[in-house]
Coordinates of C-alpha atoms in Angstrom, one line a residue:
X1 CA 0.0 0.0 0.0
X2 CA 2.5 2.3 -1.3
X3 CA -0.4 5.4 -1.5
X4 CA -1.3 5.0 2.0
X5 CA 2.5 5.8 2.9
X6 CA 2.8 8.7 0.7
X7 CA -0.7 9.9 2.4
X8 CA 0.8 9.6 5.4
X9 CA 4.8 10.9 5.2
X10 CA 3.7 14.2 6.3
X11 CA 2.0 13.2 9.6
X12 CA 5.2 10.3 10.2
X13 CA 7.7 13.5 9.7
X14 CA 6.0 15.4 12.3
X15 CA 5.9 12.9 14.9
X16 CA 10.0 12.2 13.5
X17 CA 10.7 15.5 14.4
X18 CA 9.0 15.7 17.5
X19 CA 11.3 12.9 18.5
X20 CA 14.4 14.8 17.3
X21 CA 16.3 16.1 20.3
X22 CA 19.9 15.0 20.6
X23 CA 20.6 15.6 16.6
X24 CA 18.7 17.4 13.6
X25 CA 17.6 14.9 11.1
X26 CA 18.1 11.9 13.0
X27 CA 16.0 9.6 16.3
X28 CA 17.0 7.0 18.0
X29 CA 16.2 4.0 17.1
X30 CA 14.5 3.6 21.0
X31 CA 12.1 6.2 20.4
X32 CA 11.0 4.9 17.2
X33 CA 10.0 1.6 18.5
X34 CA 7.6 3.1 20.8
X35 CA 6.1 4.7 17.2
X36 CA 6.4 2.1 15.2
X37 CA 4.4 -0.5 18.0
X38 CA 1.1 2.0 17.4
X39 CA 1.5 1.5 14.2
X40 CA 2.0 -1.9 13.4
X41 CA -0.8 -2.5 16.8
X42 CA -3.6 -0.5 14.2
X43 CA -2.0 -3.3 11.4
X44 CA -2.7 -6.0 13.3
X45 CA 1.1 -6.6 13.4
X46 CA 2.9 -7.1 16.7
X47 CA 6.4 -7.2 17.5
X48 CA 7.1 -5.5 14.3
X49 CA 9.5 -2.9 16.3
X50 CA 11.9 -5.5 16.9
X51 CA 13.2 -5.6 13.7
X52 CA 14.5 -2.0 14.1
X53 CA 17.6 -3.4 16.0
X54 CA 18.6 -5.2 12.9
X55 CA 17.8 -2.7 10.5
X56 CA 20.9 -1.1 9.8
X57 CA 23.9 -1.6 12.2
X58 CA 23.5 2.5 13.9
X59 CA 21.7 3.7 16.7
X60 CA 19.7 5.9 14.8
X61 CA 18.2 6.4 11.8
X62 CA 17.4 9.3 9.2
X63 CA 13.5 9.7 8.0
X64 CA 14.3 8.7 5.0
X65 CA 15.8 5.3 6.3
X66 CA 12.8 5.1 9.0
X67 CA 10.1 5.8 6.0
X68 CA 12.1 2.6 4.2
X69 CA 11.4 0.4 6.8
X70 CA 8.1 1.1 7.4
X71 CA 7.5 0.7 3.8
X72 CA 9.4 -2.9 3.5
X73 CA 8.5 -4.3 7.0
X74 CA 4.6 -2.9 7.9
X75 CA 2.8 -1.3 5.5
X76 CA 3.8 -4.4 2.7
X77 CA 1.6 -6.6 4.7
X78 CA -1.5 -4.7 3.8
X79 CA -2.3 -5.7 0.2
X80 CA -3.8 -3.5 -3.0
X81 CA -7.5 -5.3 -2.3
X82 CA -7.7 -3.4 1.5
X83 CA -10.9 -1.9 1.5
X84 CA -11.1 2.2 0.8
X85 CA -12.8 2.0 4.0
X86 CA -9.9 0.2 5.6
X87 CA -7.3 2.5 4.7
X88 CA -9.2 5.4 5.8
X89 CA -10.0 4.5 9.0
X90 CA -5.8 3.6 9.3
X91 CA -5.1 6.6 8.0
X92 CA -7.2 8.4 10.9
X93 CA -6.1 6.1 13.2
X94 CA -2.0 6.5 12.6
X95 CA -2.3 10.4 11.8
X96 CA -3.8 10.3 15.8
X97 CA -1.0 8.4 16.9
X98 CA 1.3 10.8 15.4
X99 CA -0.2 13.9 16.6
X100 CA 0.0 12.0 20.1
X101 CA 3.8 12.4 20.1
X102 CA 4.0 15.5 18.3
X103 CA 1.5 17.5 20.1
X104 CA 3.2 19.1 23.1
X105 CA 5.1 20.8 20.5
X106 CA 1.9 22.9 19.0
X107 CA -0.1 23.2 22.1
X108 CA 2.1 25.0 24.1
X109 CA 2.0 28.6 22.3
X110 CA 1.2 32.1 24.6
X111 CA -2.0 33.3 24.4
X112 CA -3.6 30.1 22.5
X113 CA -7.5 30.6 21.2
X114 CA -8.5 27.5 19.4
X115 CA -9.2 24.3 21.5
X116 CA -6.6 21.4 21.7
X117 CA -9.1 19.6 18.9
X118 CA -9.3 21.9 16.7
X119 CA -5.4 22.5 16.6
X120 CA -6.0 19.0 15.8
X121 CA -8.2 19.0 13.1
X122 CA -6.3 21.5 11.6
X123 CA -2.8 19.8 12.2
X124 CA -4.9 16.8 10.0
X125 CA -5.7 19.5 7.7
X126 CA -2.2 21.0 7.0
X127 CA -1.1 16.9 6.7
X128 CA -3.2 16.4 3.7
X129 CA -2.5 19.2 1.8
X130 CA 1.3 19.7 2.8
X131 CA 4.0 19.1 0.3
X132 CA 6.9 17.1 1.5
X133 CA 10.8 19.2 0.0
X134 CA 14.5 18.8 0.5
X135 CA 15.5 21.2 2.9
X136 CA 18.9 22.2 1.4
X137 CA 20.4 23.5 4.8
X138 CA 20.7 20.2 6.8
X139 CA 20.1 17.6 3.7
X140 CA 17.0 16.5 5.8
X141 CA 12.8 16.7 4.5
X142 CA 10.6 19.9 4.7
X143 CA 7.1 19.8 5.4
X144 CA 5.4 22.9 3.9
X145 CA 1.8 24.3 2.8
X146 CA 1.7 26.0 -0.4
X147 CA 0.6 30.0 -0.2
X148 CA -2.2 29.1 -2.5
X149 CA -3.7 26.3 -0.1
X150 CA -3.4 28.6 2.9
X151 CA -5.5 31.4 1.6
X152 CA -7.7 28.5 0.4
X153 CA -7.7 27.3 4.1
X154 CA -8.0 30.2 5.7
X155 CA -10.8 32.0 3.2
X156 CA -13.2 29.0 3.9
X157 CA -11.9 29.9 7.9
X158 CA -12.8 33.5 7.1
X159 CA -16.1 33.5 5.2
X160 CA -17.7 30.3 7.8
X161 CA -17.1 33.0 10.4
X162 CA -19.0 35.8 8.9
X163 CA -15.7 37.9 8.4
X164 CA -14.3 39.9 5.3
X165 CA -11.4 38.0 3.1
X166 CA -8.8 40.3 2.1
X167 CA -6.9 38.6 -0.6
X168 CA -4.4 41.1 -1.2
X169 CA -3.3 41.2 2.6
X170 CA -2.6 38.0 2.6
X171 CA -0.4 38.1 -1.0
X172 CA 1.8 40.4 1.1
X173 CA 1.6 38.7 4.5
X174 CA 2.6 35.2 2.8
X175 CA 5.3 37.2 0.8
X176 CA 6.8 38.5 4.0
X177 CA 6.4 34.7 5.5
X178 CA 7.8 33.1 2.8
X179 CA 7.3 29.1 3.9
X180 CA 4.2 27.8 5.9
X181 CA 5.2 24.8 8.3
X182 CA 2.1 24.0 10.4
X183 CA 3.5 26.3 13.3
X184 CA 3.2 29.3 11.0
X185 CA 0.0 27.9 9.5
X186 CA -1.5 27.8 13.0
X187 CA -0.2 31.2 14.5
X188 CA -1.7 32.9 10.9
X189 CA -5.1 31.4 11.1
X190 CA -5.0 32.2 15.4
X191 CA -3.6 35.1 15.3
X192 CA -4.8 36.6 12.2
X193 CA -8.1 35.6 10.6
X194 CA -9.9 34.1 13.7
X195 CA -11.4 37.6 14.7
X196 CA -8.9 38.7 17.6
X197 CA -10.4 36.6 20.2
X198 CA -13.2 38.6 20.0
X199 CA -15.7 35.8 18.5
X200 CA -17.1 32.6 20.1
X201 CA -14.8 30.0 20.8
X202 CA -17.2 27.0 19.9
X203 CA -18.2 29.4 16.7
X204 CA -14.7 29.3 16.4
X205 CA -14.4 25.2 16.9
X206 CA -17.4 24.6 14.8
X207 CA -16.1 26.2 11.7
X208 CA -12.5 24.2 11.5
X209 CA -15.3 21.2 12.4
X210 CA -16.5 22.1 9.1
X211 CA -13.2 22.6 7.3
X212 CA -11.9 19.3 8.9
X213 CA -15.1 17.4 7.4
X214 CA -14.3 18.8 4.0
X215 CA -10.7 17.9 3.6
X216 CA -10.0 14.6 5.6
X217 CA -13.1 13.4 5.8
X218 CA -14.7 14.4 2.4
X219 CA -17.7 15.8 3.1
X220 CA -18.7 16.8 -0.3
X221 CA -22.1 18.1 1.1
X222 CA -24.2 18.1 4.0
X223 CA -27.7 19.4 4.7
X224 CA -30.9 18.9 4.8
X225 CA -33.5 16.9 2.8
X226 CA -37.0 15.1 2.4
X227 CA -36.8 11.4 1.9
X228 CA -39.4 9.4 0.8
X229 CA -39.9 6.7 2.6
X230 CA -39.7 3.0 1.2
X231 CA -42.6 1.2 2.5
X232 CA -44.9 4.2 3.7
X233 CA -45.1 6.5 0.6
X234 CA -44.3 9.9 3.2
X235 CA -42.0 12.1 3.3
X236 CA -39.3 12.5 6.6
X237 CA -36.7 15.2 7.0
X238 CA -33.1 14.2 7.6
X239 CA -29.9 15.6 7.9
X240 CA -28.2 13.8 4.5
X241 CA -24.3 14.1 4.6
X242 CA -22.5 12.8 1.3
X243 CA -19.0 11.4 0.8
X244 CA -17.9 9.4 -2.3
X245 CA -19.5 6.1 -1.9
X246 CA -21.7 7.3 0.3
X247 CA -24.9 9.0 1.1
X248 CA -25.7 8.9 4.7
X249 CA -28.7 9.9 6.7
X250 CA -29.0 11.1 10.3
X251 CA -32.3 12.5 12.2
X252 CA -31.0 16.1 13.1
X253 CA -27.4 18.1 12.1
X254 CA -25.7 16.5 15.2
X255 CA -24.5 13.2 13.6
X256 CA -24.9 11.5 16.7
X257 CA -26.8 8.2 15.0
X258 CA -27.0 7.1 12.0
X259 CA -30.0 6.6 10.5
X260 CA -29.1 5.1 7.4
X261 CA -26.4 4.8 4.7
X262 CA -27.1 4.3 0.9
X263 CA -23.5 3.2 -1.0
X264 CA -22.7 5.0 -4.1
X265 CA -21.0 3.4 -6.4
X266 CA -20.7 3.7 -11.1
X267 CA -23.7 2.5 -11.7
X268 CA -25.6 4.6 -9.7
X269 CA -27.1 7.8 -11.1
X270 CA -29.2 10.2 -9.8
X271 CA -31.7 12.9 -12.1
X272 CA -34.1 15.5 -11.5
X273 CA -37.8 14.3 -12.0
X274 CA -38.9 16.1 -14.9
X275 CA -42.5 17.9 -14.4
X276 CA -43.9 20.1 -17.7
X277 CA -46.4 21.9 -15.7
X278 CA -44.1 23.3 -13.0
X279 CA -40.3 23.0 -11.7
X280 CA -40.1 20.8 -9.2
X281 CA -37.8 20.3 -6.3
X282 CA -37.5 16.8 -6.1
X283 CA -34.6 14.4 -7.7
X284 CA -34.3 10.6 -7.5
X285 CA -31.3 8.2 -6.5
X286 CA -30.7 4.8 -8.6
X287 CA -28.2 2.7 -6.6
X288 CA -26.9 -0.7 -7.7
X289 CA -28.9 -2.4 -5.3
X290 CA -31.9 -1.7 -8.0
X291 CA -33.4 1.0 -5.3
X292 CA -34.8 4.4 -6.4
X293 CA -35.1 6.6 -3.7
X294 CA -37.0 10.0 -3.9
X295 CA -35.4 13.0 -2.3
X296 CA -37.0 16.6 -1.8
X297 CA -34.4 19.4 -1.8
X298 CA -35.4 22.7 0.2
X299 CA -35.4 25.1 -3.2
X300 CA -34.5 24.8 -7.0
X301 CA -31.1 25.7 -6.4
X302 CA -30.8 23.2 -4.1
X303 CA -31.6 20.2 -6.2
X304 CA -29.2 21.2 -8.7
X305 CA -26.4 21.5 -5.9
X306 CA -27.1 18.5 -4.3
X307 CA -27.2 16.7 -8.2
X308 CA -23.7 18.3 -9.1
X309 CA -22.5 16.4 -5.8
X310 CA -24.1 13.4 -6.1
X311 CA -22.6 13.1 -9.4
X312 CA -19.2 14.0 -8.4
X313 CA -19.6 11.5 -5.4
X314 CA -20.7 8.8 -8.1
X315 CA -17.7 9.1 -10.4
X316 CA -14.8 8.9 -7.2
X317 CA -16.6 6.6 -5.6
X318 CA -13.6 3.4 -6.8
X319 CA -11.1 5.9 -5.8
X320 CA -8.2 4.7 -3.9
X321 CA -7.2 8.5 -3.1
X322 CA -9.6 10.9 -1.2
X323 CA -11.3 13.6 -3.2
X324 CA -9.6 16.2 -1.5
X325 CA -6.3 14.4 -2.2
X326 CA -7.0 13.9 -5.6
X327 CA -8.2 18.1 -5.8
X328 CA -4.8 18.8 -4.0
X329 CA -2.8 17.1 -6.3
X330 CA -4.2 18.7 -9.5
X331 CA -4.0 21.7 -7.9
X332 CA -0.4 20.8 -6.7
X333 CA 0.3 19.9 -10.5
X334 CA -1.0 22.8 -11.9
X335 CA 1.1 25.3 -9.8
X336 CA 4.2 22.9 -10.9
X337 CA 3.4 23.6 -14.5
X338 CA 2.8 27.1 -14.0
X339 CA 6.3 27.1 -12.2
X340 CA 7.8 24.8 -14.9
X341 CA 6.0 27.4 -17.8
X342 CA 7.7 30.4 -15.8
X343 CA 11.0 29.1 -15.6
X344 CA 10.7 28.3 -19.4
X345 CA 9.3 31.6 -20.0
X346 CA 12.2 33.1 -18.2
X347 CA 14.8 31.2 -19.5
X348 CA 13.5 32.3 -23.5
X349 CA 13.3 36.0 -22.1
X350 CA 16.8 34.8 -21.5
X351 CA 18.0 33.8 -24.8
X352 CA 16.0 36.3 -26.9
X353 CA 17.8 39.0 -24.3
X354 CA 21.3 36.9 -25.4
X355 CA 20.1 37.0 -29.1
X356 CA 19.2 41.0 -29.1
X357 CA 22.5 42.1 -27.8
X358 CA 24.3 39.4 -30.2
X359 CA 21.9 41.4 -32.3
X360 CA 23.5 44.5 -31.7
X361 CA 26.7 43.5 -31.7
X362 CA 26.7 42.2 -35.2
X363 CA 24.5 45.4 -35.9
X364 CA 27.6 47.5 -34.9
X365 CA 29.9 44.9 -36.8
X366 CA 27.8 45.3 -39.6
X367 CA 27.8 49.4 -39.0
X368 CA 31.7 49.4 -38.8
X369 CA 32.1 47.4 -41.5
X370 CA 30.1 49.9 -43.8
X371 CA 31.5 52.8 -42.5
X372 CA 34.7 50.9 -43.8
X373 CA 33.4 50.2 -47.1
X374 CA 31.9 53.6 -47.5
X375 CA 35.6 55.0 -47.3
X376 CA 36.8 52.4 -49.8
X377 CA 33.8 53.7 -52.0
X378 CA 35.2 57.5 -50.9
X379 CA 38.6 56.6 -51.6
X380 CA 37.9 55.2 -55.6
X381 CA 35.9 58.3 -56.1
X382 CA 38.6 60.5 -55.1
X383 CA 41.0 58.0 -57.5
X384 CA 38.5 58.6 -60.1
X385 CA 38.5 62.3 -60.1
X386 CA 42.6 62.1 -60.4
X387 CA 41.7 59.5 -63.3
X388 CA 39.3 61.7 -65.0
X389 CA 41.7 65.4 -64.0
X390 CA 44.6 63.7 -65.5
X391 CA 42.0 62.3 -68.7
X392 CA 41.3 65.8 -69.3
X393 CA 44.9 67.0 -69.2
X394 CA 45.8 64.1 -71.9
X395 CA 43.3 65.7 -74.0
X396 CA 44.1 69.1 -73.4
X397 CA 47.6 68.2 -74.8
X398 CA 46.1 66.6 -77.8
X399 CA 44.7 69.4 -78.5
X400 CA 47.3 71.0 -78.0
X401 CA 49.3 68.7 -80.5
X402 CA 46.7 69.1 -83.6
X403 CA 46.8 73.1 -83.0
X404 CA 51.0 72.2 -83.7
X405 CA 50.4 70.1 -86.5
X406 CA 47.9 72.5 -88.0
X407 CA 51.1 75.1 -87.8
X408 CA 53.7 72.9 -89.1
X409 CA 51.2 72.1 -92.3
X410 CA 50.7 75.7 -92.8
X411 CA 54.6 76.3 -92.7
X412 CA 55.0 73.5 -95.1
X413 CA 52.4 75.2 -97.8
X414 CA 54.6 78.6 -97.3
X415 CA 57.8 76.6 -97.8
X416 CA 56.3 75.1 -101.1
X417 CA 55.4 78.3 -102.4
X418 CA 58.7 79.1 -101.4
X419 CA 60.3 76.3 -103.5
X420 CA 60.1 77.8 -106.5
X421 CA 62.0 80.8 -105.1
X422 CA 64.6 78.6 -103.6
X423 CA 65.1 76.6 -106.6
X424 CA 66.0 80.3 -109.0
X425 CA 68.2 80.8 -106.0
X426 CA 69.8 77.5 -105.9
X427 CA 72.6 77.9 -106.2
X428 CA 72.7 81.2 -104.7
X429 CA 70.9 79.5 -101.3
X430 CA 72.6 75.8 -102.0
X431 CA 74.0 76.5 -98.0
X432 CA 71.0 77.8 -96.7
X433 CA 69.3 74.7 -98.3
X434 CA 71.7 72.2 -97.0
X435 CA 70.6 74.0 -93.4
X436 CA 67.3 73.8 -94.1
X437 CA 67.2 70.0 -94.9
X438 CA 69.0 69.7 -91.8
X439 CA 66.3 71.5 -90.1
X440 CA 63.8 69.4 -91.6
X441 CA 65.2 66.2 -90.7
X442 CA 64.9 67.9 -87.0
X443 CA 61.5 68.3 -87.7
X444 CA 60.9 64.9 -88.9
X445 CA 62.5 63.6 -86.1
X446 CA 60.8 65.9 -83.9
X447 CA 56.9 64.7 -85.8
X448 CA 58.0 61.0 -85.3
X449 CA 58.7 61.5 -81.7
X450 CA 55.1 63.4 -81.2
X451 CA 53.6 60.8 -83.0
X452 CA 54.9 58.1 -81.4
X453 CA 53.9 59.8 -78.3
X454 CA 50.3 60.4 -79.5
X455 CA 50.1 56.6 -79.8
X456 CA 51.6 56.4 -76.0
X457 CA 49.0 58.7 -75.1
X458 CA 46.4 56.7 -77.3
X459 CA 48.0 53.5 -75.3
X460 CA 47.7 55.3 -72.2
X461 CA 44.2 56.8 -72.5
X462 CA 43.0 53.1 -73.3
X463 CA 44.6 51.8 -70.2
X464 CA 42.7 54.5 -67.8
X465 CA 39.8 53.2 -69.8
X466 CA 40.0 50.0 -69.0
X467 CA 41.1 51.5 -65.0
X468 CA 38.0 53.2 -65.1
X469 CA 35.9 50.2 -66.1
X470 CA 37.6 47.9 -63.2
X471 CA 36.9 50.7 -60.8
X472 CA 33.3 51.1 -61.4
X473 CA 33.0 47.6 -61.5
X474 CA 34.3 47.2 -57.6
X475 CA 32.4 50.5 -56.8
X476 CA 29.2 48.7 -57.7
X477 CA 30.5 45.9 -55.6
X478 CA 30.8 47.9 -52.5
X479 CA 27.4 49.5 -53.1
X480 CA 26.1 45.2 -53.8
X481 CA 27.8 44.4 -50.7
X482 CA 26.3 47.6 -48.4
X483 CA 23.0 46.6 -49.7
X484 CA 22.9 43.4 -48.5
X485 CA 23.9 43.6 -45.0
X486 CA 21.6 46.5 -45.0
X487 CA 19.0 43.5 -46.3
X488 CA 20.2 41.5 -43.5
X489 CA 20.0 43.8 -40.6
X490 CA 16.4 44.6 -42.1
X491 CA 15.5 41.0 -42.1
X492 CA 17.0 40.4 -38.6
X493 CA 15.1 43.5 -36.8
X494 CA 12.3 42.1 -38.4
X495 CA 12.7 38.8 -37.2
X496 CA 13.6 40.2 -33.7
X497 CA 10.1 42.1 -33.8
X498 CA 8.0 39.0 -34.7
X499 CA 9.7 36.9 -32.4
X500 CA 8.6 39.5 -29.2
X501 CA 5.7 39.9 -30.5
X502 CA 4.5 36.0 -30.9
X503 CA 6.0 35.4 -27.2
X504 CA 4.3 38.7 -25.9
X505 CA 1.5 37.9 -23.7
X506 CA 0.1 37.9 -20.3
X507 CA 2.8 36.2 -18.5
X508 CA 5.4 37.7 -20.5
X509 CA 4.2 41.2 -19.9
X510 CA 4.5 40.3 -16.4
X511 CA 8.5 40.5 -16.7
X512 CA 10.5 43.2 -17.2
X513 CA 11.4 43.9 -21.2
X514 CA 14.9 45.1 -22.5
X515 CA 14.7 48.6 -23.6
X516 CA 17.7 49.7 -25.4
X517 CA 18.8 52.9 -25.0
X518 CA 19.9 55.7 -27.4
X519 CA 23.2 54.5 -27.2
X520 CA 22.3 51.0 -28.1
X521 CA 19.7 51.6 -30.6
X522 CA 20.6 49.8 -34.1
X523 CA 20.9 51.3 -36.9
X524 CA 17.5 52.4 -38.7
X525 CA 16.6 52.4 -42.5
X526 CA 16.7 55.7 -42.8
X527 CA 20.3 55.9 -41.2
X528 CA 21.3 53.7 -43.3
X529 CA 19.9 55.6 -46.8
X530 CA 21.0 58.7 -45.4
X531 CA 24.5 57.4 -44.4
X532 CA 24.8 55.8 -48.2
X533 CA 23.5 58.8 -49.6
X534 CA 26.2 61.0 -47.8
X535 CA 29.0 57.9 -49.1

């Protein structure tokens, strides 16, 4: 009966603790054989202590090692076909045994206003819906009460006592608190939300009573009803209390006698008797025992209560857990994914945080890198106005060059003319004509040498051509190569904003976001178009 264990390891560490004097986290074995006698007495197993002096070779054992033994050596000998009835009433009956050693430790407190059985009840109470953790300090166990199921406690506490419930108060009084152990738990609900002494004590007692039939002993619903009677056709008030499994009867609200029980079980059903002329208030039972049973509730509202529980009664009626145990654990799994959720929401704030600055970083890279190519593209353009000055310059001279030839062609019509001249004076000018021709192989000379260098400078102008071509060609390059990491810091910030915006949400908005500042702001579009434009 492994479940009946785990239902009760919180009341077992209590009563562990209690009987921890000499040393944190560990009892002697002495004064666990007193313990473990109860227990195994309520079993129907005696002697069963004595095999704690042969369980391990120490003196003394952890709760961990004490929970191991109890698991192998007593609670193995009850078997998975024990009655639900069974384990509950051994469940009552050991979580009494372990209040019994623990209880000295809770009832003496200054200026105490609940009775010793309520403290009790609610010690049963803080049992069930306790959560058993690792207590990192001392590598020993923690028994705690969630936040949640103390406001849930002490609300029901609250509003059975005619008083106001201030949910906020209590968010910053268990913030301030922190962790609940049943100490805490009882001071709160004494000292706190139980009026200041000022109401009636039994008032007091009677509505933990309440909360102690709803959690450990599953009242699902109690009140009164009008039951038809099976062999005279009339109709009887009784005081009708259900649990799952079971619908039992007494004569008045005392539960002092029973005066009936009808078992619940899946094939049982229970519907409202259907009238066309007028609601009616009345319902019937089916049970497997082939029995209908008519039942009259006190208003409309009422029927449709008591058929919500009834139904919810039905369907845990095979249920090895209690209904509050089962509600306490989907409750207790539901705040553990939340938490899990959290922590995965936190940890993706995280790594979009990480991916933002790695963002920015390559941003900046990306900026650097075209402030670097926009003084490569500033550096060509300054080469290309040299290119283009010394271009002009070229053709300046070969302008320069045709005005010269233009001359010399015009000096060699004159000299023709002149020929005719020359030749009468022949011999006369045969010196001067020697000189001349020596002068005109100069100027041959001379008119090869500016040809050849027109066809240097033709060479030449071709070549910054060609120069010219190659630059533009890596100047469109750069301008390529700015456009596309200006493309890919578009497409990353976009990327950035979808991504914020798909995990934006309630939970998310519940953390605090990144705001970069100025300094930290990546580059925009229109920084970038203006910071080409000025390139």
């Amino acid at each position: 009966m492994t479940h009946l264990l785990k239902n009760l390891s919180n009341s077992l560490w209590h009563a562990f603790h209690a009987l921890q004097l000499d040393a944190p986290g560990i009892v002697a074995k002495s004064k666990l054989k007193v313990l473990t006698a109860n227990i195994g007495t309520l079993i129907d197993l005696y002697g069963v202590e004595k095999g704690l002096e042969h369980y391990r070779s120490t003196q003394s054992l952890t709760f961990e090692q004490y929970i191991y033994y109890l698991q192998k050596e007593v609670f193995s000998s009850l078997s998975d076909t024990t009655s639900i009835q069974t384990c509950r009433s051994l469940e009552a009956g050991i979580g009494e045994i372990c209040w019994l050693v623990c209880q000295k430790m809770y009832l003496n407190r200054p200026n105490p206003i609940y009775k010793d059985h309520s403290v009790y009840q609610l010690f049963r109470i803080f049992c069930l819906l306790a959560e058993m953790e690792a207590d990192v300090v001392d590598s020993s166990y923690l028994v705690t009460m969630h936040s949640d199921e103390v406001a849930r406690v002490a609300s029901q506490l609250v509003i059975s006592l005619g008083l106001s419930w201030d949910a906020t108060d209590f968010s910053a009084l268990a913030t301030a608190i922190g962790t609940f152990r049943f100490p805490t738990f009882l001071a709160v609900l004494e000292s706190k939300y139980s009026g200041g002494g000022s109401l009636d004590i039994d008032g007091i007692a009677e509505a933990i009573d309440d909360l102690y039939q709803t959690y450990v002993e599953d009242v699902i619903k109690k009140g009164y009803l009008m039951k038809k009677g099976y062999l005279l056709p009339t109709l009887r008030c009784f005081w009708f209390v259900l649990r799952p499994g079971e619908l039992t009867y007494y004569k008045d609200s005392q539960q002092k006698e029973s005066s009936g029980v009808i078992a619940l079980d899946t094939n049982s059903w229970a519907d409202a008797i259907s009238n066309t002329a007028k609601p009616d208030k009345r319902f019937i039972l089916s049970t497997s025992e082939h029995r209908c049973i008519e039942l009259v509730a006190e208003d409309h509202r009422g029927r449709l209560q008591w058929l919500s529980a009834l139904q919810t009664a039905i369907q845990n009626s095979e249920e090895k857990i209690s209904y509050q145990r089962k509600l306490a654990n989907q409750r207790r799994s539901m705040r553990q994914a939340i938490k899990q959720e959290k922590e995965e929401t936190r940890l993706e704030l995280q790594l979009e945080r990480q991916a933002r600055i790695a963002a920015e970083i390559q941003a900046r890279k990306l900026e650097a890198l075209s402030k670097q190519e926009c003084a490569k593209v500033q550096e060509l353009e300054d080469v290309k106005e040299k290119l283009e000055t010394l271009l002009q310059e070229e053709k300046q001279a070969l302008r320069d060059e045709e005005i010269v030839r233009g001359l010399q062609a015009r000096v060699l019509r004159e000299e023709w003319e002149r020929r005719e001249q020359m030749e009468r004076l022949q011999l006369e000018q045969q010196e001067l004509l020697e000189l001349e021709k020596l002068k005109r192989m100069e100027f041959e000379l001379k008119q090869q040498n500016n040809e050849r260098q027109l066809r240097d400078a033709e060479l030449r102008l071709q070549q910054l051509e060609l120069e010219k071509q190659t630059l533009d060609s890596e100047l469109q390059a750069a301008r390529e190569k700015v456009r596309r990491s200006e493309e890919a810091q578009i497409l990353l910030e976009s990327q950035l904003v979808t991504t914020r915006s798909i995990r934006s949400g309630e939970k998310i908005r519940r953390t605090q976001s990144y705001v970069p500042t100025t300094k930290e702001r990546p580059i925009l579009i229109d920084d970038r178009v203006s910071l080409t434009k000025n390139c």
